[in-house]
mmCIF file of C-alpha atoms in Angstrom:
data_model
loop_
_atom_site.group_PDB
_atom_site.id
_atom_site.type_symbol
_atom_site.label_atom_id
_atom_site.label_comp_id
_atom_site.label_asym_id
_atom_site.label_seq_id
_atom_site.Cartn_x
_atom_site.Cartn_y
_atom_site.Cartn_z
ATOM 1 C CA UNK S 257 -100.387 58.197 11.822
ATOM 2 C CA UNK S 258 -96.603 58.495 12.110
ATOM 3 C CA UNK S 259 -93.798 60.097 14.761
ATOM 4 C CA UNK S 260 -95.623 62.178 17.318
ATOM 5 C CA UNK S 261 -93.366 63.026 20.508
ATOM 6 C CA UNK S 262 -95.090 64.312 24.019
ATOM 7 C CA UNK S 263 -93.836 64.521 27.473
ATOM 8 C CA UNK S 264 -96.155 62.227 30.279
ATOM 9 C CA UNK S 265 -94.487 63.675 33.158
ATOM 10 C CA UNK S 266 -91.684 66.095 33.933
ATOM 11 C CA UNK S 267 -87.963 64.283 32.609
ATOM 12 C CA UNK S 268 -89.603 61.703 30.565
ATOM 13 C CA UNK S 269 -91.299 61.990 26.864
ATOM 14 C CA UNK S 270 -92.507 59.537 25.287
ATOM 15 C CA UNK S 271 -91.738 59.168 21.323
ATOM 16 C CA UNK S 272 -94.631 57.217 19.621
ATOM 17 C CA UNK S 273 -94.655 55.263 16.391
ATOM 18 C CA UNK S 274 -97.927 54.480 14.251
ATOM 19 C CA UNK S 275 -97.949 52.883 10.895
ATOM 20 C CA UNK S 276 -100.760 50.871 10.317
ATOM 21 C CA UNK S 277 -101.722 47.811 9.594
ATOM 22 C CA UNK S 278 -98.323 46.584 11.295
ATOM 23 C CA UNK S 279 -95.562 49.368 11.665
ATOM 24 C CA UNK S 280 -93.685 48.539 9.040
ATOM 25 C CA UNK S 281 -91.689 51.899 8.261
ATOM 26 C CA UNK S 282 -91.725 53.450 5.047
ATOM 27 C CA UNK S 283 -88.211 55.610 4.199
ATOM 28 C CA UNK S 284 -89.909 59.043 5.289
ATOM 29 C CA UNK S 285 -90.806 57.247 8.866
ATOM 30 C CA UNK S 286 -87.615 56.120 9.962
ATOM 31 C CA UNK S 287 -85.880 59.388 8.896
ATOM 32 C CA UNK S 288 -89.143 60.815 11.012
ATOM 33 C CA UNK S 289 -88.143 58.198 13.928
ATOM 34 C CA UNK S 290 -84.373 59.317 13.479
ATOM 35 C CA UNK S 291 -85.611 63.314 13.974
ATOM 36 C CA UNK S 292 -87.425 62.789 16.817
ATOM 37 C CA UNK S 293 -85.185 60.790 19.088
ATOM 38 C CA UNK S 294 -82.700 63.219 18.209
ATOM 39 C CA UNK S 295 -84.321 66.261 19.204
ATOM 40 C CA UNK S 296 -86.131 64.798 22.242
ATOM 41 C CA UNK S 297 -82.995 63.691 23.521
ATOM 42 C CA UNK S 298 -81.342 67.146 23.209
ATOM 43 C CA UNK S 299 -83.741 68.912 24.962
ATOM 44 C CA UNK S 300 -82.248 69.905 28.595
ATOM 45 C CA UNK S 301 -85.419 69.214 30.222
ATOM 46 C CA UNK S 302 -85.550 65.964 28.891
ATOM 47 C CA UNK S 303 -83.680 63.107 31.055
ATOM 48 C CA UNK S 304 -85.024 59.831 29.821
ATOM 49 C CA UNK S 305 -86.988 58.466 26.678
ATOM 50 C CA UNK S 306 -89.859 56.028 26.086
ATOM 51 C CA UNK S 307 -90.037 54.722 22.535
ATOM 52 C CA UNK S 308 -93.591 53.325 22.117
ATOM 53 C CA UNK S 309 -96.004 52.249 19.237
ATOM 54 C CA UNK S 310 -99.374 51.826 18.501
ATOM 55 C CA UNK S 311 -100.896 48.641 17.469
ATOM 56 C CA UNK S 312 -100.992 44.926 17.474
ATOM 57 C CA UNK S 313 -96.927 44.880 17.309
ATOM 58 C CA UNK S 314 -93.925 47.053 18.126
ATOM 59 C CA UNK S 315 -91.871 47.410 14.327
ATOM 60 C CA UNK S 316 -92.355 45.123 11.362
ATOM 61 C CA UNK S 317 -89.138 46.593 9.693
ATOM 62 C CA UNK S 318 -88.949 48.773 6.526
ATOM 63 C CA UNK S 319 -92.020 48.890 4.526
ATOM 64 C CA UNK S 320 -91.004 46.170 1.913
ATOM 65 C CA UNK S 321 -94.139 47.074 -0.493
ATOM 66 C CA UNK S 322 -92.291 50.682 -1.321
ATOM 67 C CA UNK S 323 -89.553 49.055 -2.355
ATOM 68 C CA UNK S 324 -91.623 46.569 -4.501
ATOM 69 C CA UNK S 325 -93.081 49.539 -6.027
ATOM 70 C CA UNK S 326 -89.368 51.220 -7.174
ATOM 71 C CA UNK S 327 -88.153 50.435 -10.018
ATOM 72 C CA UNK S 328 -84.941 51.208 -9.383
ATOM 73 C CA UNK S 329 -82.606 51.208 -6.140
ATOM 74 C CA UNK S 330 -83.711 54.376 -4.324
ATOM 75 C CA UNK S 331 -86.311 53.003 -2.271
ATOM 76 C CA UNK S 332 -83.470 50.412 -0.932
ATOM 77 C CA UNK S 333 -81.260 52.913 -0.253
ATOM 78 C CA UNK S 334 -83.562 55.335 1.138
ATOM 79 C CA UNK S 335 -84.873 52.548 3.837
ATOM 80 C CA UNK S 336 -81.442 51.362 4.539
ATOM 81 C CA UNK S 337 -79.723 54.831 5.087
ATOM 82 C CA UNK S 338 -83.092 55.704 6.993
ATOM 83 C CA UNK S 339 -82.613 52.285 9.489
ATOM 84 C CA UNK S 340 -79.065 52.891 9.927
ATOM 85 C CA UNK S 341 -80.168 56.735 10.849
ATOM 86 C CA UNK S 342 -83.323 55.673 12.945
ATOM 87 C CA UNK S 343 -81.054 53.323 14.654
ATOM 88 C CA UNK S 344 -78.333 55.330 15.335
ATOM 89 C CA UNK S 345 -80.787 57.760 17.118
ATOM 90 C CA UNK S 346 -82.021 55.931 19.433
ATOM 91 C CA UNK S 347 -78.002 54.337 20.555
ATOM 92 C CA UNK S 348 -76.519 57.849 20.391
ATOM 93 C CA UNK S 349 -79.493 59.670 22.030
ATOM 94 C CA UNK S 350 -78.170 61.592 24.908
ATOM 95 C CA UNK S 351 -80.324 60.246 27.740
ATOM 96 C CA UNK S 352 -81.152 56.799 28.337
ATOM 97 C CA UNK S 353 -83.998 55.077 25.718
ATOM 98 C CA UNK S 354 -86.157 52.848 27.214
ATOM 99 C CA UNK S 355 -88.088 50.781 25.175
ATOM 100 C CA UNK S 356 -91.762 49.378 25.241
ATOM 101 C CA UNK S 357 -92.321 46.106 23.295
ATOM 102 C CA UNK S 358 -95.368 44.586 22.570
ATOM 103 C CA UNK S 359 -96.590 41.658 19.564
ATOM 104 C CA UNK S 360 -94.189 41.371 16.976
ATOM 105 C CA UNK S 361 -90.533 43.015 17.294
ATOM 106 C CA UNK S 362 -89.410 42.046 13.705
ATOM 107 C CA UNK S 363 -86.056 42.754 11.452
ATOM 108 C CA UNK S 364 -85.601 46.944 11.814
ATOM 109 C CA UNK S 365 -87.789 46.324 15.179
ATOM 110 C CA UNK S 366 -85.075 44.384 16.442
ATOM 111 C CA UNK S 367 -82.262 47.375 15.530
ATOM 112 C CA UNK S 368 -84.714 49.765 17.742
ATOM 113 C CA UNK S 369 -84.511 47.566 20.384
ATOM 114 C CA UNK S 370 -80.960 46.288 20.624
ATOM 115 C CA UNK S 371 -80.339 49.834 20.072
ATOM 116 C CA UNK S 372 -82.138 50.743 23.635
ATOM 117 C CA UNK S 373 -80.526 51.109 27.183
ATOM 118 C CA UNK S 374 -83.615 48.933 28.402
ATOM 119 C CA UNK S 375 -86.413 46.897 27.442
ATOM 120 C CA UNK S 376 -89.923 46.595 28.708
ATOM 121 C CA UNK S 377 -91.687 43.845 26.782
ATOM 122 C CA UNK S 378 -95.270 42.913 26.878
ATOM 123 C CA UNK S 379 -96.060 38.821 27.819
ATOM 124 C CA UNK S 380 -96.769 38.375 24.093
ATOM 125 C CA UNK S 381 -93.911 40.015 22.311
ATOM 126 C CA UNK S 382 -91.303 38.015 19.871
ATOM 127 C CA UNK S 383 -88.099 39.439 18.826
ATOM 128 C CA UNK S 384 -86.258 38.039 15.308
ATOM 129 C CA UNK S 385 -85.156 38.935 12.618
ATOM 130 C CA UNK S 386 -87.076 37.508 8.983
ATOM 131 C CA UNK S 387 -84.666 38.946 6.654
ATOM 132 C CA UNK S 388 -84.268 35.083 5.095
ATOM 133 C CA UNK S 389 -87.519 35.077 4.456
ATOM 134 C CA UNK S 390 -87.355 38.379 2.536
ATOM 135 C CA UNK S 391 -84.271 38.496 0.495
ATOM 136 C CA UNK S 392 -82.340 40.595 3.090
ATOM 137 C CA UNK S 393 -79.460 40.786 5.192
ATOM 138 C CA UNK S 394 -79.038 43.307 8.222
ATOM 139 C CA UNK S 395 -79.236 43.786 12.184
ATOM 140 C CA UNK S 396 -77.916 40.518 13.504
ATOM 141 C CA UNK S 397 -75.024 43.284 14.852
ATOM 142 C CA UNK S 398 -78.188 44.741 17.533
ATOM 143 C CA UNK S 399 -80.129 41.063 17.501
ATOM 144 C CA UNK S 400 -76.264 39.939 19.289
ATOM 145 C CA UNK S 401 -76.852 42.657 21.934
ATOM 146 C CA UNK S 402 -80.180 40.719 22.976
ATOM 147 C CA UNK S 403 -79.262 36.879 22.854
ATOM 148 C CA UNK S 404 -75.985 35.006 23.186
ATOM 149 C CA UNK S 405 -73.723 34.623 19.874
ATOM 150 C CA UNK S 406 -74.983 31.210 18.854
ATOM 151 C CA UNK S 407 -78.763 31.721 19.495
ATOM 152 C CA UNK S 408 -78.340 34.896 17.729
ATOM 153 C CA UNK S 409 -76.554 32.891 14.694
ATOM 154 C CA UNK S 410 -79.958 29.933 14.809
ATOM 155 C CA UNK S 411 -82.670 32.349 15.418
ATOM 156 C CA UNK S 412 -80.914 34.641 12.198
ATOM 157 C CA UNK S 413 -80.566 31.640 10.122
ATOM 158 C CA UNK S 414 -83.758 29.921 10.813
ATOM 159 C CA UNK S 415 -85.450 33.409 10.879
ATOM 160 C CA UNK S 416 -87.345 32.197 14.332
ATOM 161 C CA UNK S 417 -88.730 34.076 16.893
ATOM 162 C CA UNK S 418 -87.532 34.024 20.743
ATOM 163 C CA UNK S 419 -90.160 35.878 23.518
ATOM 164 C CA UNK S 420 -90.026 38.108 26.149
ATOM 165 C CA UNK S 421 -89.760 36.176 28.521
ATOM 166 C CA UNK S 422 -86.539 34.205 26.929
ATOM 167 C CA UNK S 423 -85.185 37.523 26.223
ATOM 168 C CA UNK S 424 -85.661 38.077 29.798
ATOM 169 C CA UNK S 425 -84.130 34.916 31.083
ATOM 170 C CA UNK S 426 -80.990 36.369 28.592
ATOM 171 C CA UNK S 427 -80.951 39.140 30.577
ATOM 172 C CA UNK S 428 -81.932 41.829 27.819
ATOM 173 C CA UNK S 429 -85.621 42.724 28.871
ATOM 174 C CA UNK S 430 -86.079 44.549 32.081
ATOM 175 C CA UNK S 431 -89.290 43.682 32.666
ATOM 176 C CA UNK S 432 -92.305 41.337 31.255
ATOM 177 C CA UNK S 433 -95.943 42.707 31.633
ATOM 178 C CA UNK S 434 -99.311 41.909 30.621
ATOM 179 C CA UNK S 435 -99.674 44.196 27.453
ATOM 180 C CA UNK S 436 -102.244 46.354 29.181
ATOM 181 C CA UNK S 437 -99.644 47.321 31.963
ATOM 182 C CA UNK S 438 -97.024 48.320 29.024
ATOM 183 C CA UNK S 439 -96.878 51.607 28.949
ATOM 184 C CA UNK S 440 -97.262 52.097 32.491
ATOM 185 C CA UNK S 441 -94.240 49.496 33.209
ATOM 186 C CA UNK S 442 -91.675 51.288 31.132
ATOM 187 C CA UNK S 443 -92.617 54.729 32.783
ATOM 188 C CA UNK S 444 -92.288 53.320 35.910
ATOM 189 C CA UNK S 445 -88.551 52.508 34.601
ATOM 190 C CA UNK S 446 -88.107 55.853 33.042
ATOM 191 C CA UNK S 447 -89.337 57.885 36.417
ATOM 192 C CA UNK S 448 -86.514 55.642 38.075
ATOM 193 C CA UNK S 449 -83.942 57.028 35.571
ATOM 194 C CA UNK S 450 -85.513 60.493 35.226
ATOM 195 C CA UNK S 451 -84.533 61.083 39.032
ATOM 196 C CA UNK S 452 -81.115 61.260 38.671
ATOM 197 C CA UNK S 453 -78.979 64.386 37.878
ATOM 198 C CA UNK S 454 -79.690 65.321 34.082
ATOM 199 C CA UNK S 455 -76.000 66.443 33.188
ATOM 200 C CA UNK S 456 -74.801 62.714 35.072
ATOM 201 C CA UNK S 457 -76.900 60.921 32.951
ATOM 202 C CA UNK S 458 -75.633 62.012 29.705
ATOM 203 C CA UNK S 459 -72.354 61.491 31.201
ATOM 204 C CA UNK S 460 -73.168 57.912 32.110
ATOM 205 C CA UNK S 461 -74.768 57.595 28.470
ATOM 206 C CA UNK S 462 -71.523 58.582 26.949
ATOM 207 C CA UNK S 463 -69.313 56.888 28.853
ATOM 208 C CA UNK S 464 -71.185 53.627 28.695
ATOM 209 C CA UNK S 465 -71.673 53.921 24.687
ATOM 210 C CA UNK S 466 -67.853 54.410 24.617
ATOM 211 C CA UNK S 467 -67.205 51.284 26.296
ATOM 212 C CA UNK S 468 -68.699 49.336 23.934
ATOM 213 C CA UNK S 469 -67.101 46.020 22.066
ATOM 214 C CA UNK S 470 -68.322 46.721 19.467
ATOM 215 C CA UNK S 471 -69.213 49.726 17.130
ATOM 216 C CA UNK S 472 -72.894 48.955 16.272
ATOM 217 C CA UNK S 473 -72.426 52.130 13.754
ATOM 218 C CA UNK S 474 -69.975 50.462 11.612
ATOM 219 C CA UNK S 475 -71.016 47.106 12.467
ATOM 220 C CA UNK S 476 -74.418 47.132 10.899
ATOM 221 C CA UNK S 477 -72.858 49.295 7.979
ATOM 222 C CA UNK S 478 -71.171 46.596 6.845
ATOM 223 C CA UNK S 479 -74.057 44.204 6.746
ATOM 224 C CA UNK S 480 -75.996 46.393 4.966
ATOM 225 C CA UNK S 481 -73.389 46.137 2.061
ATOM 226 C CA UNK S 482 -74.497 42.080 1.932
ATOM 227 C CA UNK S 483 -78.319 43.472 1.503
ATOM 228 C CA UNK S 484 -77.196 45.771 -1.162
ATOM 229 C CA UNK S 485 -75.382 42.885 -2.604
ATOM 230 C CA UNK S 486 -78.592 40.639 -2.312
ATOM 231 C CA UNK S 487 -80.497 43.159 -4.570
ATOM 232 C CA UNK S 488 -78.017 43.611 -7.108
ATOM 233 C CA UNK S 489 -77.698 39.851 -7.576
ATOM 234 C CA UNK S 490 -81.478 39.545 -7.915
ATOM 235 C CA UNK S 491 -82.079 36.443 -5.161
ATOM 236 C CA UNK S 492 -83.514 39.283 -3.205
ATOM 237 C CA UNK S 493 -86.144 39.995 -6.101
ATOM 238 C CA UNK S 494 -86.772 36.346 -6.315
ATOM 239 C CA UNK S 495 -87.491 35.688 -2.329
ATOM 240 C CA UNK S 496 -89.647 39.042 -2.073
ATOM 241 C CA UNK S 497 -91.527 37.765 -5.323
ATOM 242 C CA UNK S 498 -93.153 35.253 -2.616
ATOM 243 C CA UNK S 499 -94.065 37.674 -0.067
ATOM 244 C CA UNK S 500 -97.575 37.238 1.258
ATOM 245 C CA UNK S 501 -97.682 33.623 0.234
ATOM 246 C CA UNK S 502 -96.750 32.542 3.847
ATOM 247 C CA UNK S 503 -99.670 33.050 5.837
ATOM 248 C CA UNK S 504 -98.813 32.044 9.278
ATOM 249 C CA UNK S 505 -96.658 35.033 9.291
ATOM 250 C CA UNK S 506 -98.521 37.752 7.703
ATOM 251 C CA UNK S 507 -95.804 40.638 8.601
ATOM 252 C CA UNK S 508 -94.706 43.076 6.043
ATOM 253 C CA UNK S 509 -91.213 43.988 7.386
ATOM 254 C CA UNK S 510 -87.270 43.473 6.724
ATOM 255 C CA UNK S 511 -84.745 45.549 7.843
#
């Protein structure tokens, strides 16, 4: 259980994520998540990244029951600082991130994601972002870099799910496999990367972040001010005090 890093094959390693029941982070994990893409990504050998995780879904978000269990406000800061850090990672990560999606890509799932140079999704992964549902704001700025501006603005509101393979009709998954061919699919991608020169790649990473629209650093900073804001007002309190109740979802994450 947790961030374990290893390295398949020579230019790719693989970063691995496993929280059971359904990877939803607690604030140690994503600052564990945050670490590891970091350091993977620095090391010279290293020329692209899989970011995979165990289980029946990809990332539920923050682990909302630590919160529920804080008294105060440190848990929300601790996950939020931890998401933006986790997040920031895997954009900023010197060698292309490549990202393998299966089940349920939910609220701080989606900022690993739109954070990624590529997706691989499995034939039953959904991408959205719940945070309606429970009494937070945050990541619509990486959900945009996935759909168009006014599915992005329906999915967010209605807190709906979209699939792979609409994702990959938008354009923002590579690649849609049965689950069982996952793994294998995103390698496949990452060998592809891996065989061009190390020191161009991180060139081409740079020079591709820095022509960016917009700066997904600052971007999601300032919704995470609005989920602050949520708390303090206490209609956050009163939407997580009906977590659980809806059983068709049965996902423990925000983001």
């Amino acid at each position: 259980m947790g961030v374990s890093t290893s390295e398949t094959e020579k230019g790719v390693a693989v970063v691995s994520v496993d929280f059971p029941p359904v990877n939803a982070l607690p604030v140690r994990g994503w600052y564990d998540l945050a670490d590891a893409v970091r350091v993977t990504g620095r090391d010279p050998g290293v020329r692209c990244v899989v970011l995979t995780a165990a289980g029946r879904g990809f990332n539920a978000g923050v682990d909302i029951k630590e919160m529920q269990r804080d008294e105060g406000h440190g848990a929300l800061i601790g996950a939020n600082r931890g998401c933006f850090e986790a997040f920031a990672a895997v954009y900023e990560c010197e060698v292309p991130v490549v990202a393998a999606v299966q089940g349920f890509c939910l609220g701080g799932g989606i900022g690993l994601a739109g954070n990624a140079d590529a997706i691989v999704a499995s034939e039953d992964a959904v991408f959205g972002l719940p945070e309606l549902d429970r009494g937070a704001l945050g990541a619509a700025t990486h959900l945009a870099r996935l759909v168009p501006q006014h599915l992005m603005r329906a999915l967010y509101y209605t807190s709906r799910t979209a699939t792979a393979e609409e994702l990959h009709r938008h354009g923002s998954v590579w690649k849609v496999v049965p689950r069982a061919e996952l793994l294998g699919a995103a390698l496949e991608l990452a060998r592809e990367i891996s065989a061009k020169d190390g020191y161009l790649l991180r060139l081409a990473k740079a020079a591709i972040n820095g022509i960016d629209p917009v700066d997904v650093r600052r971007s999601y900073r300032f919704e995470q001010g609005f989920t602050f804001e949520a708390n303090l007002s206490g209609v956050a309190d009163r939407v997580r005090a009906a977590f659980g109740s809806d059983k068709d979802r049965g996902e423990e994450g925000q983001s």
